[in-house]
Amino acid sequence: MDRRDKTVLRFRLAAVAAGLVAAAIGGYHLIAWFSGVMATRGLYQITMKTNAALCLFLAAIALIMMAGEVGGRKGPWLARGCAIVVMAIGFLTLLEHLFTFDFGIDEMFAQEAPGAVGFLHPNRMGPPGAITYTLAGLSLLLLLRQRKGSAGAAQALALIMNFLAVMGMLGYLYGVQGLYGAARFTVIALPATVGNFLFSIGLLCFRPTEGLMARVTSADPGGMVIRRFLPAALIIPVILGWLRLQGEWHHLYEHNFGTTVLILSWIAIFSCLIYRMGTLIDHWSEKTRESEARFRGIFENAAVGISLFDPQARLKRANSRQCETLGYTEEELLGKSFDSFTHPQDHEPDLSRYRMLMEGSIRSYSLEKRYLRKDGGLIWVRVTRSAQPGPRNLPEYSINIAEDISARKEAEEDRERLLAEVQRSNQELQQFAYLASHDLQEPLRTIAGYLGLLERKYSGQLDEKARTYIGYAADGAGRMQKLIEGLLNFSRISRQVEFASVDTNAAFKAAVTNLEQRIEESGGTVNNDPLPIVPGDENQLVQLFQNLIGNGLKYRKPDILPHVHVSAKQEGNEWLFSVSDNGIGIESRHYDRIFQIFQRLHTSEEYPGTGIGLASCRKIVERHGGRIWVESVPGRGSVFYFTLPAERNL
């Protein structure tokens, strides 16, 4: 909370406090009237009339409800009702005074003894009170409107009420009957003047940031001067005047001497106040100069272009960096619209958004556009524009920061070009791999076919060594065919396929079905815990489970039946899968190597394979936004872990 906010809060609290005291004064006198005790008679020369007490009480209650935001949604309506009643009683009483009417409202709630001091008509409030409560009701209704100018009008009415109340209080303080009443014709009681004074202060403090009070609560030096010296200017003369009269009444000095002392006191006190005011103004001026110097330093030495534009988008000021960016001097730029050095294709949406900024619809905006330099060159900038409010809180000019992003734009263009080249290269590589693999398989089939035909037709004519050579050739052709099939599958993994919800239980069962013959041959077992539903590519997830389970069955110890178990648990926004086996295990130094394509730890005679399976697993997992790793103890088995996102924008 800044200093202005604290000041506003104090004024709002003052409005509530003033309303509470005023309500207490009005309520006390209402109780005195309704109880018949009339405790006020004898305390004051003139009693506070019943309607005056009622109006003060209702007006103060309305102010409390408004300032304290009491009553929820019904609060404003209740306050409006109180204001209407107060204004009606005050206005009808004023009509009674002006036109000698009698509406029968004076003794509607309580009766006053005939001939009581205060007025010719029993229990009728005087003209000052009638005027005050008419204005009080009207000012409350204005404050409830929440319209532009309503707060200023209400505060002007509050000042009139304040003047009438102060006039009455000074009359009682100085013993000047003409200020609070003339015999029995126009009178106002002391409690009423005090209550009305407090109520008018509460009205002034209710909306302190608007109307006449905006200057008082301002954080500017003028507002600080008013807050510091206005109370002294109002209170000190009252005290000095009272002290002078007290001296005369007690015969301490004669009238001329008292007047001289009063004037000298005013001169001394107000000279001190003025001197103090001058000291404060000098202090604030020094701070202002320091602030302006800091602003000039920041403005001129900033590493980005800073400029000021008026509501019509004409340049008022530009720093040196802005001038360097555009290639103009500041004198050449003054009065130019930013549209004049903007690329024609970038005029919108800048112009329309700038109009919204200057209308107050938005507070700031940013965009990227191209500026035209004086030498005809183009430069990319990121411009941020924000409105600077003026005295009426309306946008007076805009502050514009232009950052040169030409290097970033060039880097983005280079990156886009490289990405396009990489994508094109990947597509060509995939197409080449597919075509090459397809073209390689046909001669391999021919070789394998003719080798088989040769073995069947001429087996009786060949010796054992020839048959062995034919077996080697057929086995090599078979391994080559499997290797090509593996490469085909590996190249297909990166193809873009829409993800969908996949039940990994079904993917696991499909993988086990594909491996059913190998499971029977090995005599092993494969089981699982309940598995989740994840977003992904079902065919690739089947391949992932099939490769990991197949490895667990293949790399087994000779004397132990293989066992593979698959489970999963959720960790945050992802699922952690584990595929554990009781096989031969892997040494830790090979943990990274086994996921690289064509990297094998064993010969084909020990364990057949192509060295593509785990590389395919890593590619599948990474394409799904996860990661894969292994933990193993040689001779005891391995656990392959991989993660898959639990949530994904499908």
XYZ file of C-alpha atoms in Angstrom:
650
model
C 0.000 0.000 0.000
C 1.558 3.290 -1.108
C 1.310 6.682 0.638
C -1.746 7.760 -1.397
C -3.621 4.586 -0.516
C -2.844 5.043 3.179
C -4.089 8.647 3.018
C -7.335 7.569 1.344
C -7.828 4.833 3.947
C -7.394 7.339 6.774
C -10.004 9.642 5.226
C -12.479 6.761 4.846
C -11.958 5.796 8.482
C -12.458 9.437 9.444
C -15.791 9.407 7.583
C -16.941 6.357 9.571
C -15.757 7.841 12.880
C -17.475 11.184 12.220
C -20.669 9.348 11.302
C -20.563 7.286 14.498
C -20.193 10.354 16.752
C -22.905 12.252 14.861
C -25.236 9.243 15.124
C -24.530 9.048 18.859
C -25.477 12.740 19.323
C -28.683 12.340 17.336
C -29.582 9.044 19.014
C -28.971 10.430 22.495
C -31.359 13.337 21.934
C -33.972 11.073 20.347
C -33.926 8.895 23.458
C -34.221 11.985 25.617
C -37.286 13.114 23.659
C -38.983 9.715 23.489
C -38.351 8.979 27.161
C -39.831 12.329 28.184
C -36.830 13.059 30.386
C -35.465 15.837 28.172
C -32.041 15.591 29.714
C -30.794 18.229 27.352
C -32.989 20.942 28.847
C -30.898 22.702 31.414
C -27.639 21.666 29.792
C -28.119 24.022 26.853
C -30.049 27.221 26.463
C -31.711 25.856 23.324
C -32.796 22.238 22.991
C -32.196 20.073 19.913
C -35.609 19.501 18.335
C -36.995 16.023 17.742
C -36.939 16.206 13.936
C -33.418 17.638 14.002
C -32.219 14.748 16.172
C -33.997 12.241 13.900
C -32.511 13.757 10.732
C -29.012 13.835 12.196
C -29.315 10.219 13.338
C -30.653 8.919 9.988
C -28.137 10.932 7.932
C -25.241 9.675 10.065
C -26.462 6.070 9.824
C -26.655 6.399 6.024
C -23.102 7.769 5.951
C -21.824 4.893 8.112
C -23.487 2.313 5.838
C -21.938 3.930 2.772
C -18.435 4.535 4.136
C -18.216 1.262 6.046
C -19.966 -0.728 3.278
C -22.413 -2.103 5.843
C -25.544 -4.016 4.905
C -24.325 -5.880 1.829
C -26.506 -5.420 -1.240
C -29.304 -3.858 0.828
C -26.952 -1.246 2.294
C -27.178 1.317 -0.553
C -30.967 1.016 -0.679
C -31.297 1.532 3.079
C -28.946 4.525 2.898
C -30.967 5.953 0.014
C -34.177 5.575 2.052
C -32.634 7.393 5.033
C -31.419 10.201 2.742
C -34.883 10.682 1.242
C -36.510 10.880 4.699
C -33.897 13.404 5.889
C -34.251 15.574 2.798
C -38.070 15.445 2.972
C -38.211 16.535 6.652
C -35.682 19.316 6.082
C -37.395 20.600 2.927
C -40.912 20.547 4.432
C -39.663 22.399 7.512
C -38.003 25.001 5.280
C -41.312 25.497 3.452
C -43.027 25.990 6.804
C -40.592 28.820 7.594
C -40.860 30.442 4.184
C -44.616 30.329 3.682
C -45.958 29.983 7.280
C -47.303 26.536 6.471
C -47.861 23.923 9.138
C -47.614 20.383 7.819
C -48.005 18.922 11.315
C -44.566 17.307 11.306
C -43.006 19.342 14.148
C -44.588 17.417 17.006
C -45.268 14.204 15.151
C -42.919 12.214 17.407
C -42.745 14.303 20.609
C -44.284 17.465 22.049
C -42.526 20.498 23.513
C -43.892 22.712 26.256
C -45.428 25.972 24.948
C -43.076 28.962 25.042
C -39.903 26.868 25.171
C -36.762 28.672 24.119
C -35.865 27.981 20.550
C -38.683 29.142 18.332
C -42.235 30.452 18.262
C -43.522 27.093 16.999
C -43.078 24.277 19.523
C -40.515 21.596 18.595
C -39.782 23.050 15.127
C -36.144 23.127 14.059
C -34.844 26.526 12.917
C -34.079 27.578 9.340
C -30.340 26.715 9.617
C -31.247 23.149 10.579
C -33.870 22.886 7.822
C -31.363 24.066 5.214
C -28.679 21.749 6.593
C -30.783 18.570 6.461
C -32.218 19.374 3.044
C -28.653 19.655 1.750
C -27.618 16.578 3.781
C -30.208 14.333 2.131
C -29.382 15.703 -1.305
C -25.624 15.221 -0.824
C -26.128 11.608 0.302
C -28.195 10.883 -2.811
C -25.496 12.457 -4.992
C -22.776 10.316 -3.401
C -24.871 7.187 -3.986
C -25.172 7.927 -7.727
C -21.518 7.077 -8.465
C -21.650 9.405 -11.468
C -18.957 11.723 -12.744
C -19.208 15.058 -10.942
C -21.640 13.805 -8.294
C -18.922 13.640 -5.632
C -17.828 17.226 -6.320
C -21.423 18.506 -6.074
C -22.001 16.619 -2.809
C -18.785 18.020 -1.347
C -19.826 21.571 -2.298
C -23.110 21.056 -0.412
C -21.129 19.601 2.506
C -19.041 22.797 2.653
C -22.240 24.888 2.930
C -23.413 22.667 5.807
C -19.979 22.932 7.380
C -20.091 26.734 7.158
C -23.506 26.882 8.853
C -22.329 24.512 11.602
C -19.060 26.392 12.210
C -20.962 29.677 12.334
C -23.211 28.277 15.072
C -20.308 26.779 17.057
C -18.376 30.063 16.922
C -21.484 31.880 18.121
C -21.660 29.643 21.192
C -17.868 29.772 21.715
C -17.637 33.565 21.493
C -21.041 34.321 22.997
C -22.361 35.946 19.810
C -26.050 35.094 19.762
C -26.537 36.469 16.263
C -24.474 33.561 14.884
C -26.722 30.813 16.297
C -30.046 32.506 16.918
C -31.961 35.753 17.163
C -34.328 35.696 20.131
C -36.990 33.137 19.320
C -36.979 33.312 15.539
C -33.931 31.595 14.010
C -32.011 29.317 16.341
C -29.940 26.139 16.302
C -28.909 24.119 19.354
C -25.255 23.525 20.236
C -25.505 19.688 19.973
C -27.036 20.114 16.517
C -24.180 22.371 15.362
C -21.579 19.893 16.599
C -23.387 16.926 15.045
C -23.882 18.755 11.751
C -20.210 19.763 11.706
C -19.084 16.147 12.183
C -21.545 14.890 9.583
C -20.330 17.423 6.999
C -16.720 16.368 7.688
C -17.764 12.738 7.120
C -19.340 13.671 3.789
C -16.131 15.360 2.663
C -14.059 12.309 3.650
C -16.347 9.675 2.081
C -15.004 9.833 -1.513
C -11.647 11.535 -0.957
C -10.188 10.829 -4.394
C -12.900 12.701 -6.299
C -14.206 16.222 -6.608
C -12.870 18.945 -4.322
C -11.157 16.442 -2.038
C -9.005 14.995 -4.824
C -6.600 17.902 -4.387
C -6.540 17.416 -0.598
C -5.661 13.706 -0.799
C -3.280 14.103 -3.735
C 0.236 12.711 -3.340
C 1.562 15.831 -5.048
C 3.300 18.587 -3.022
C 0.137 20.700 -3.243
C -1.920 18.010 -1.528
C 0.698 17.566 1.177
C 0.747 21.335 1.834
C -3.046 21.427 2.153
C -3.130 18.462 4.552
C -0.383 19.932 6.747
C -1.394 23.575 6.928
C -5.157 23.780 6.334
C -6.037 22.407 9.813
C -3.677 24.960 11.395
C -5.152 27.798 9.293
C -8.647 26.858 10.506
C -7.993 26.041 14.149
C -5.356 28.595 15.219
C -7.478 31.729 14.479
C -10.379 30.231 16.457
C -8.136 29.561 19.461
C -6.497 32.995 19.286
C -9.886 34.712 19.046
C -11.210 32.754 22.037
C -8.115 33.573 24.115
C -8.441 37.274 23.291
C -12.117 37.321 24.376
C -11.282 35.413 27.563
C -8.715 38.061 28.483
C -11.190 40.864 27.908
C -13.998 39.092 29.803
C -11.683 38.583 32.773
C -10.469 42.232 32.552
C -6.858 41.218 31.948
C -6.444 43.881 29.274
C -8.526 46.427 27.366
C -9.996 45.951 23.919
C -7.256 47.769 21.942
C -4.481 45.897 23.689
C -6.220 42.562 23.064
C -6.638 43.387 19.379
C -2.942 44.282 19.095
C -1.861 41.065 20.801
C -4.181 39.056 18.547
C -2.713 40.609 15.388
C 0.855 40.112 16.598
C 0.070 36.481 17.404
C -1.350 35.964 13.936
C 1.722 37.542 12.362
C 4.121 35.384 14.393
C 2.272 32.105 13.966
C 1.470 32.472 10.294
C 4.999 33.705 9.556
C 6.278 30.474 11.084
C 3.767 28.457 9.083
C 4.691 30.206 5.849
C 8.401 29.747 6.562
C 7.801 26.071 7.258
C 5.788 25.816 4.062
C 8.625 27.386 2.104
C 11.102 24.926 3.649
C 8.921 21.990 2.657
C 8.434 23.331 -0.861
C 12.218 23.713 -1.233
C 12.663 20.146 -0.003
C 10.090 18.817 -2.456
C 11.563 20.930 -5.247
C 14.976 19.415 -4.585
C 13.475 15.930 -4.692
C 11.685 16.843 -7.917
C 14.944 18.066 -9.471
C 16.700 14.864 -8.418
C 13.860 12.789 -9.827
C 13.938 14.720 -13.099
C 17.712 14.276 -13.306
C 17.342 10.528 -12.767
C 14.598 10.407 -15.391
C 16.733 12.302 -17.894
C 19.642 9.974 -17.205
C 17.505 6.871 -17.679
C 15.741 8.361 -20.689
C 18.871 9.440 -22.538
C 21.166 6.542 -21.609
C 18.698 3.672 -21.971
C 19.813 0.765 -24.145
C 16.401 0.756 -25.863
C 14.567 3.451 -27.786
C 12.205 5.530 -25.635
C 9.803 8.092 -27.067
C 6.746 10.095 -26.044
C 3.732 10.506 -28.337
C 0.645 12.709 -27.909
C -2.928 11.334 -28.283
C -2.738 11.954 -32.047
C 0.344 9.698 -32.255
C 2.700 12.659 -32.918
C 6.180 12.393 -31.439
C 6.913 14.803 -28.583
C 10.311 13.540 -27.465
C 12.784 10.766 -28.305
C 16.014 9.598 -26.717
C 19.277 9.138 -28.556
C 18.830 5.369 -28.939
C 15.482 5.882 -30.676
C 17.058 8.419 -33.028
C 19.946 6.029 -33.814
C 17.488 3.231 -34.546
C 15.585 5.338 -37.082
C 18.571 7.296 -38.420
C 16.929 10.706 -37.762
C 17.775 13.537 -35.400
C 15.272 14.387 -32.684
C 14.438 17.673 -34.430
C 13.541 15.757 -37.600
C 11.300 13.383 -35.671
C 9.381 15.985 -33.637
C 5.743 16.185 -34.711
C 5.976 13.081 -36.915
C 3.402 10.327 -36.499
C 4.873 6.893 -35.796
C 2.851 5.783 -38.810
C 5.204 7.813 -41.045
C 8.204 5.574 -40.271
C 6.285 2.291 -40.003
C 6.288 -0.309 -42.775
C 2.987 -0.028 -44.744
C 2.041 -3.635 -43.944
C 2.445 -3.015 -40.184
C 0.117 -0.002 -39.756
C -2.511 -2.250 -38.212
C -3.242 -3.303 -35.552
C -0.950 -0.615 -34.101
C -3.111 2.390 -35.024
C -6.400 0.918 -33.795
C -4.850 -0.277 -30.548
C -3.234 3.131 -30.012
C -6.661 4.775 -30.294
C -7.981 2.375 -27.652
C -4.977 3.232 -25.454
C -5.619 6.978 -25.680
C -9.350 6.465 -25.036
C -8.519 4.639 -21.803
C -9.935 1.281 -22.964
C -6.578 -0.445 -22.403
C -3.597 0.507 -20.248
C -0.782 -0.854 -22.439
C 0.012 -3.174 -25.315
C 3.002 -4.685 -27.112
C 3.605 -5.741 -30.695
C 6.368 -6.485 -33.178
C 6.628 -4.362 -36.298
C 9.056 -3.029 -38.885
C 10.401 0.528 -38.857
C 11.599 2.315 -41.981
C 14.945 4.013 -41.447
C 15.851 7.341 -43.012
C 18.322 5.550 -45.310
C 15.528 3.231 -46.543
C 16.578 0.205 -44.513
C 14.196 -1.993 -42.500
C 14.583 -2.785 -38.842
C 12.462 -5.089 -36.671
C 11.422 -3.712 -33.261
C 9.275 -4.836 -30.361
C 7.233 -1.804 -29.268
C 5.520 -1.495 -25.879
C 3.161 1.457 -25.462
C 1.598 2.559 -22.172
C -0.623 5.539 -21.372
C 0.450 8.261 -18.962
C -2.605 9.763 -17.210
C -2.952 13.529 -16.838
C -4.528 15.677 -14.094
C -8.036 14.316 -14.811
C -6.781 10.729 -14.839
C -7.243 10.608 -18.621
C -4.395 9.563 -20.981
C -2.305 12.659 -21.745
C 0.496 11.042 -23.730
C 2.056 7.632 -24.281
C 5.421 6.223 -23.238
C 6.856 3.999 -25.971
C 9.760 1.584 -25.628
C 11.183 0.165 -28.869
C 13.632 -2.733 -28.627
C 15.677 -3.663 -31.691
C 14.935 -7.352 -32.384
C 16.439 -7.558 -35.884
C 19.106 -10.034 -34.735
C 16.463 -12.223 -33.111
C 14.287 -12.114 -36.219
C 17.247 -13.138 -38.384
C 18.007 -15.982 -35.980
C 14.350 -17.093 -36.108
C 14.406 -17.044 -39.907
C 17.643 -19.080 -39.904
C 16.128 -21.513 -37.430
C 12.954 -21.908 -39.492
C 15.033 -22.481 -42.593
C 17.195 -25.081 -40.832
C 14.126 -26.812 -39.398
C 12.596 -26.972 -42.838
C 15.825 -28.437 -44.219
C 16.012 -30.980 -41.376
C 12.391 -32.007 -41.913
C 12.961 -32.356 -45.629
C 16.158 -34.340 -44.976
C 14.356 -36.611 -42.504
C 11.576 -37.250 -44.986
C 14.135 -38.048 -47.681
C 16.034 -40.345 -45.299
C 12.851 -42.159 -44.301
C 11.866 -42.553 -47.921
C 15.388 -43.727 -48.805
C 15.428 -46.211 -45.911
C 12.065 -47.594 -46.927
C 12.955 -47.876 -50.605
C 16.439 -49.227 -49.904
C 15.092 -51.802 -47.481
C 12.365 -52.815 -49.914
C 14.827 -53.080 -52.800
C 17.328 -55.043 -50.667
C 14.759 -57.592 -49.549
C 13.979 -58.768 -53.083
C 17.545 -59.961 -53.963
C 17.838 -61.476 -50.470
C 14.699 -63.483 -51.095
C 16.161 -64.584 -54.437
C 19.453 -65.611 -52.810
C 17.692 -67.488 -49.998
C 15.355 -69.172 -52.492
C 18.106 -70.392 -54.798
C 20.241 -71.564 -51.861
C 17.326 -73.635 -50.606
C 16.689 -74.991 -54.104
C 20.384 -75.845 -54.505
C 20.421 -77.679 -51.162
C 17.286 -79.679 -51.957
C 18.152 -80.575 -55.566
C 21.860 -81.278 -55.275
C 22.195 -82.351 -51.624
C 23.134 -85.886 -52.679
C 25.907 -84.635 -54.964
C 27.494 -82.245 -52.439
C 29.900 -83.190 -49.716
C 29.555 -82.150 -46.098
C 31.724 -79.046 -46.514
C 29.586 -77.746 -49.411
C 26.404 -78.254 -47.418
C 28.003 -76.334 -44.521
C 28.873 -73.446 -46.827
C 25.309 -73.377 -48.161
C 24.020 -73.316 -44.556
C 26.271 -70.354 -43.707
C 25.039 -68.437 -46.741
C 21.362 -69.147 -45.993
C 21.821 -68.153 -42.345
C 23.531 -64.878 -43.365
C 20.725 -64.061 -45.793
C 18.179 -64.694 -43.036
C 20.006 -62.428 -40.593
C 20.280 -59.746 -43.263
C 16.517 -59.977 -43.930
C 15.751 -59.603 -40.199
C 18.125 -56.646 -40.001
C 16.349 -54.931 -42.894
C 12.955 -55.564 -41.306
C 14.261 -54.060 -38.073
C 15.474 -50.974 -39.927
C 12.067 -50.614 -41.575
C 10.311 -50.762 -38.216
C 12.812 -48.327 -36.703
C 12.253 -45.780 -39.501
C 8.462 -46.002 -39.131
C 8.559 -45.004 -35.440
C 9.149 -41.303 -36.163
C 6.145 -40.989 -38.485
C 3.503 -38.639 -37.085
C 0.418 -40.506 -35.878
C -2.422 -38.976 -33.872
C -2.322 -40.094 -30.238
C -5.410 -41.644 -28.671
C -6.273 -43.169 -25.318
C -4.568 -46.582 -25.119
C -5.322 -49.279 -22.571
C -1.835 -50.590 -21.823
C -3.385 -53.811 -20.463
C -4.576 -54.541 -24.015
C -1.180 -53.532 -25.443
C 0.525 -55.898 -22.979
C -1.793 -58.793 -23.922
C -1.204 -58.196 -27.636
C 2.575 -58.299 -27.079
C 2.287 -61.540 -25.066
C 0.143 -63.079 -27.834
C 2.819 -62.201 -30.409
C 5.474 -63.840 -28.184
C 3.384 -66.914 -27.338
C 5.592 -69.348 -29.294
C 8.814 -68.025 -27.699
C 7.236 -68.252 -24.246
C 6.309 -71.904 -24.828
C 9.744 -72.745 -26.241
C 11.538 -71.132 -23.284
C 9.153 -72.541 -20.681
C 8.955 -69.089 -19.109
C 6.140 -67.059 -17.549
C 5.006 -63.485 -18.193
C 2.535 -61.675 -15.910
C 1.524 -58.166 -14.975
C -0.148 -55.906 -12.434
C -3.109 -53.721 -13.523
C -1.839 -51.193 -16.067
C -3.212 -47.668 -16.789
C -4.798 -45.961 -19.769
C -2.387 -43.489 -21.364
C -2.414 -41.303 -24.497
C -0.263 -42.762 -27.235
C 0.149 -44.873 -30.383
C -1.210 -48.362 -29.685
C 0.909 -50.196 -32.279
C 4.120 -48.617 -30.992
C 3.250 -49.412 -27.361
C 2.653 -53.056 -28.360
C 6.086 -53.038 -30.036
C 7.618 -51.483 -26.889
C 6.230 -54.198 -24.589
C 7.096 -56.910 -27.116
C 10.753 -55.829 -27.382
C 11.284 -55.531 -23.602
C 9.467 -58.792 -22.741
C 11.224 -60.583 -25.638
C 14.616 -59.488 -24.277
C 13.690 -60.849 -20.849
C 12.877 -64.229 -22.416
C 15.940 -64.268 -24.694
C 18.715 -63.221 -22.290
C 18.000 -65.969 -19.747
C 20.265 -68.140 -17.650
C 20.615 -71.705 -18.997
C 19.499 -73.515 -15.837
C 16.628 -71.201 -14.797
C 13.228 -70.753 -16.463
C 12.694 -67.098 -17.470
C 10.150 -64.943 -15.661
C 9.072 -61.433 -16.740
C 6.802 -59.123 -14.704
C 5.287 -55.796 -15.855
C 3.887 -53.181 -13.440
C 3.150 -49.425 -13.307
C 2.592 -46.699 -10.709
C 1.660 -43.039 -11.041
C 4.183 -40.354 -10.043
C 2.819 -36.841 -10.482
C 1.763 -36.234 -14.078
C 3.327 -39.401 -15.462
C 3.207 -43.187 -15.156
C 6.345 -45.136 -14.277
C 6.396 -48.595 -15.927
C 8.815 -51.364 -14.971
C 9.635 -54.577 -16.881
C 11.680 -56.892 -14.651
C 13.275 -60.264 -15.480
C 15.484 -62.856 -13.816
C 17.962 -63.109 -16.697
C 21.720 -62.724 -16.997
C 21.771 -58.992 -16.113
C 23.836 -56.128 -17.529
C 26.975 -54.472 -16.255
C 26.493 -50.767 -15.339
C 29.101 -49.585 -17.861
C 26.830 -50.796 -20.675
C 23.639 -49.018 -19.478
C 23.834 -46.287 -22.135
C 25.368 -48.380 -24.889
C 22.539 -50.920 -25.117
C 20.069 -48.194 -26.237
C 22.221 -47.246 -29.247
C 21.350 -48.756 -32.610
C 23.403 -51.804 -33.749
C 25.158 -52.002 -30.356
C 25.194 -55.623 -29.084
C 26.901 -57.094 -26.033
C 26.817 -60.718 -27.282
C 27.561 -62.565 -30.491
C 24.855 -63.984 -32.740
C 25.912 -67.513 -31.737
C 25.290 -66.694 -28.048
C 22.071 -64.713 -28.441
C 20.581 -63.938 -31.870
C 19.467 -60.397 -32.617
C 19.993 -57.236 -34.690
C 20.893 -54.600 -32.080
C 17.848 -52.501 -33.027
C 15.261 -53.555 -30.409
C 16.269 -51.351 -27.444
C 17.078 -48.432 -29.760
C 13.517 -48.725 -31.047
C 12.227 -48.789 -27.443
C 14.026 -45.557 -26.625
C 12.716 -43.888 -29.783
C 9.123 -44.939 -28.997
C 9.293 -43.731 -25.385
C 10.858 -40.378 -26.321
C 8.259 -39.836 -29.044
C 5.591 -40.261 -26.324
C 7.294 -37.629 -24.154
C 8.891 -40.070 -21.693
C 12.303 -41.475 -20.844
C 13.754 -45.008 -20.473
C 16.608 -46.480 -18.441
C 17.764 -49.765 -16.924
C 18.878 -50.954 -13.500
C 20.528 -54.358 -13.293
C 22.610 -56.744 -11.195
C 24.738 -59.139 -13.326
C 23.627 -62.703 -12.730
C 20.373 -61.715 -10.983
C 18.333 -59.952 -13.679
C 17.387 -56.508 -14.960
C 14.585 -53.956 -14.550
C 13.794 -51.681 -17.477
C 11.969 -48.499 -16.451
C 10.154 -46.090 -18.731
C 7.726 -43.228 -18.192
C 4.671 -42.119 -20.164
C 2.700 -38.892 -19.581
C -0.555 -39.344 -17.685
C -2.135 -36.344 -19.417
C -1.588 -34.981 -22.886
C -3.455 -32.663 -25.287
C -4.803 -35.121 -27.753
